[in-house]
Amino acid sequence: ANIPVLCIDGPTASGKGTVAAAVAARLGYHFLDSGAMYRVTALAATRAGLAIAPEQEAAIAALARTLPVRFLDGRVLIGEDDVTDAIRTEEAGMNASRVSALPAVRDALVALQHGFRRLPGLVADGRDMGTVIFPGADLKVYLTASAQTRAERRHQQLLAKGIPAKIADLRADLEARDLRDSSRPVAPLKPAQDALVLDNSTATIEQSVAQVVSWWQGKR
Ligand code: C5P
């Protein structure tokens, strides 16, 4: 059976997580937050005392393959341990980016990601959903925004949590992460050749959601 897949890829803090989750809710589809898988893997590796480095690639990949990770109603669990908040820190994001540059770790997570493709359909959020994981997807969107806009959004998110930060520092961090994500040899961050690019620097979340849903309806 052909189970529809809609991919939303893009750089960090582009709003794709929020947009992808909203599109999934609108369509009544499943939602895959692939970044969370890299975040969970990095956290588990750190907790197991493994350095996130090429020397530990095989060990981290083995860990990723057997990790009892579960996604339940927006919560992320390792076994019974709720790690939803622990994987959302800036440090966890940086570690996720480093772990995601290891090819064996990426391989280890492929089957887990494919498992999210279930009826009635899937919205997949990540960096390589359209280029590597679901190359035959029915719709591919590359959602992006200027570095300044993304840094300001991240700043707002942190402020809301009472975490102080400087916009300039956040911008430098996300540019460093973008550079690592887009220059790595395996599954680099880049729009699929058949992706529709949406720059939402001046759009609201609702406008971006409406655009993606309208592209989707146009395809059906
Ligand atoms: O999207 P999120 O910020 O949660 O992703 C964390 C990190 O995981 C990214 O910086 C990226 O390096 C990596 N990632 C990836 N491939 C994906 C999703 C995330 O390499 N499909």
Tab-separated table of C-alpha atoms in Angstrom, residues 28-188:
chain	number	residue	atom	x	y	z
A	28	GLY	CA	-4.517	13.524	11.211
A	29	TYR	CA	-1.157	11.965	10.261
A	30	HIS	CA	1.620	10.487	12.381
A	31	PHE	CA	4.545	12.745	13.200
A	32	LEU	CA	8.231	11.853	13.161
A	33	ASP	CA	10.645	14.172	15.002
A	34	SER	CA	13.881	12.652	13.707
A	35	GLY	CA	16.021	15.223	15.512
A	36	ALA	CA	14.738	13.815	18.801
A	37	MET	CA	16.262	10.444	17.857
A	38	TYR	CA	19.710	12.015	17.476
A	39	ARG	CA	19.194	13.976	20.690
A	40	VAL	CA	18.184	10.836	22.612
A	41	THR	CA	21.131	8.885	21.194
A	42	ALA	CA	23.573	11.624	22.204
A	43	LEU	CA	22.112	11.790	25.701
A	44	ALA	CA	22.225	8.016	26.145
A	45	ALA	CA	25.830	7.915	24.901
A	46	THR	CA	26.886	10.646	27.313
A	47	ARG	CA	25.124	8.911	30.194
A	48	ALA	CA	26.856	5.655	29.264
A	49	GLY	CA	30.174	7.455	29.578
A	50	LEU	CA	30.935	7.349	25.837
A	51	ALA	CA	32.713	10.319	24.264
A	52	ILE	CA	30.824	11.631	21.235
A	53	ALA	CA	33.716	11.107	18.872
A	54	PRO	CA	34.599	8.964	15.839
A	55	GLU	CA	36.549	6.532	18.092
A	56	GLN	CA	33.233	5.592	19.730
A	57	GLU	CA	31.220	5.400	16.505
A	58	ALA	CA	30.604	1.627	16.648
A	59	ALA	CA	29.742	1.683	20.352
A	60	ILE	CA	27.282	4.572	19.933
A	61	ALA	CA	25.695	2.896	16.892
A	62	ALA	CA	25.232	-0.315	18.884
A	63	LEU	CA	23.651	1.694	21.676
A	64	ALA	CA	21.310	3.448	19.193
A	65	ARG	CA	20.191	0.103	17.775
A	66	THR	CA	19.077	-1.270	21.134
A	67	LEU	CA	17.870	1.916	22.808
A	68	PRO	CA	14.341	1.415	24.234
A	69	VAL	CA	13.205	4.851	22.999
A	70	ARG	CA	9.485	5.594	22.928
A	71	PHE	CA	7.501	8.569	21.676
A	72	LEU	CA	4.280	8.927	23.668
A	73	ASP	CA	1.881	11.880	23.305
A	74	GLY	CA	4.658	14.388	22.730
A	75	ARG	CA	6.860	12.922	25.487
A	76	VAL	CA	10.143	11.150	24.774
A	77	LEU	CA	11.124	8.204	26.970
A	78	ILE	CA	14.146	5.930	27.306
A	79	GLY	CA	12.573	2.922	28.962
A	80	GLU	CA	10.601	4.488	31.816
A	81	ASP	CA	12.848	7.550	31.993
A	82	ASP	CA	11.192	10.747	30.670
A	83	VAL	CA	13.928	12.685	28.841
A	84	THR	CA	11.641	15.192	27.064
A	85	ASP	CA	13.237	18.218	28.747
A	86	ALA	CA	16.771	16.833	29.049
A	87	ILE	CA	17.095	16.472	25.252
A	88	ARG	CA	15.979	20.082	24.563
A	89	THR	CA	18.924	21.972	26.044
A	90	GLU	CA	21.405	23.815	23.787
A	91	GLU	CA	24.105	21.372	24.891
A	92	ALA	CA	21.942	18.378	23.948
A	93	GLY	CA	21.409	19.961	20.515
A	94	MET	CA	25.139	20.411	19.976
A	95	ASN	CA	25.794	16.812	21.064
A	96	ALA	CA	23.025	15.607	18.746
A	97	SER	CA	24.676	17.437	15.867
A	98	ARG	CA	28.010	15.767	16.662
A	99	VAL	CA	26.510	12.298	17.024
A	100	SER	CA	24.580	12.756	13.777
A	101	ALA	CA	27.826	13.223	11.830
A	102	LEU	CA	28.758	9.566	12.532
A	103	PRO	CA	27.605	7.434	9.553
A	104	ALA	CA	27.119	4.204	11.544
A	105	VAL	CA	24.818	6.035	13.955
A	106	ARG	CA	22.748	7.400	11.048
A	107	ASP	CA	22.476	3.858	9.642
A	108	ALA	CA	21.406	2.512	13.018
A	109	LEU	CA	18.452	4.919	13.120
A	110	VAL	CA	17.067	4.263	9.616
A	111	ALA	CA	14.777	1.357	10.512
A	112	LEU	CA	13.392	3.210	13.516
A	113	GLN	CA	12.497	6.162	11.263
A	114	HIS	CA	10.923	3.988	8.545
A	115	GLY	CA	8.752	2.438	11.278
A	116	PHE	CA	6.861	5.727	11.639
A	117	ARG	CA	5.411	5.350	8.152
A	118	ARG	CA	1.977	4.013	9.042
A	119	LEU	CA	-1.549	4.672	7.838
A	120	PRO	CA	-3.114	7.128	7.335
A	121	GLY	CA	0.176	8.936	6.613
A	122	LEU	CA	3.302	10.589	8.000
A	123	VAL	CA	4.760	14.049	8.389
A	124	ALA	CA	8.524	13.695	8.924
A	125	ASP	CA	10.647	16.516	10.337
A	126	GLY	CA	14.437	16.582	10.051
A	127	ARG	CA	17.478	17.327	7.904
A	128	ASP	CA	17.510	14.397	5.468
A	129	MET	CA	13.902	13.169	5.411
A	130	GLY	CA	13.464	14.050	1.720
A	131	THR	CA	17.032	13.369	0.591
A	132	VAL	CA	17.849	10.064	2.340
A	133	ILE	CA	15.136	8.536	4.545
A	134	PHE	CA	12.044	8.978	2.348
A	135	PRO	CA	13.422	9.834	-1.128
A	136	GLY	CA	10.114	8.874	-2.767
A	137	ALA	CA	8.023	11.165	-0.515
A	138	ASP	CA	4.853	12.661	-1.981
A	139	LEU	CA	5.783	16.194	-0.901
A	140	LYS	CA	9.119	17.646	0.229
A	141	VAL	CA	9.345	21.050	1.836
A	142	TYR	CA	12.569	22.817	2.756
A	143	LEU	CA	11.663	25.280	5.491
A	144	THR	CA	14.192	27.971	6.251
A	145	ALA	CA	14.568	31.488	7.687
A	146	SER	CA	17.402	33.972	8.030
A	147	ALA	CA	20.004	33.302	10.752
A	148	GLN	CA	19.000	36.499	12.562
A	149	THR	CA	15.302	35.534	12.579
A	150	ARG	CA	16.115	32.038	13.818
A	151	ALA	CA	18.360	33.400	16.594
A	152	GLU	CA	15.588	35.777	17.682
A	153	ARG	CA	13.060	32.943	17.776
A	154	ARG	CA	15.367	30.767	19.824
A	155	HIS	CA	15.915	33.738	22.144
A	156	GLN	CA	12.152	34.092	22.664
A	157	GLN	CA	11.823	30.364	23.410
A	158	LEU	CA	14.589	30.524	26.018
A	159	LEU	CA	13.173	33.707	27.588
A	160	ALA	CA	9.814	31.974	27.932
A	161	LYS	CA	11.599	29.279	29.937
A	162	GLY	CA	13.397	31.892	32.034
A	163	ILE	CA	16.793	31.050	30.525
A	164	PRO	CA	18.927	34.126	29.801
A	165	ALA	CA	20.874	34.226	26.532
A	166	LYS	CA	22.378	36.709	24.081
A	167	ILE	CA	20.981	36.774	20.557
A	168	ALA	CA	24.480	37.157	19.104
A	169	ASP	CA	25.687	34.034	20.941
A	170	LEU	CA	22.640	32.040	19.850
A	171	ARG	CA	23.186	33.140	16.272
A	172	ALA	CA	26.848	32.080	16.393
A	173	ASP	CA	25.822	28.682	17.858
A	174	LEU	CA	23.198	28.003	15.252
A	175	GLU	CA	25.474	29.077	12.417
A	176	ALA	CA	28.100	26.653	13.745
A	177	ARG	CA	25.528	23.869	13.875
A	178	ASP	CA	24.260	24.700	10.345
A	179	LEU	CA	27.807	24.598	9.044
A	180	ARG	CA	28.455	21.191	10.613
A	181	ASP	CA	25.102	19.826	9.421
A	182	SER	CA	25.543	21.057	5.841
A	183	SER	CA	29.240	20.276	5.349
A	184	ARG	CA	29.252	16.696	6.660
A	185	PRO	CA	29.860	14.016	4.024
A	186	VAL	CA	26.888	11.809	5.052
A	187	ALA	CA	23.345	13.100	4.612
A	188	PRO	CA	24.300	16.799	4.607
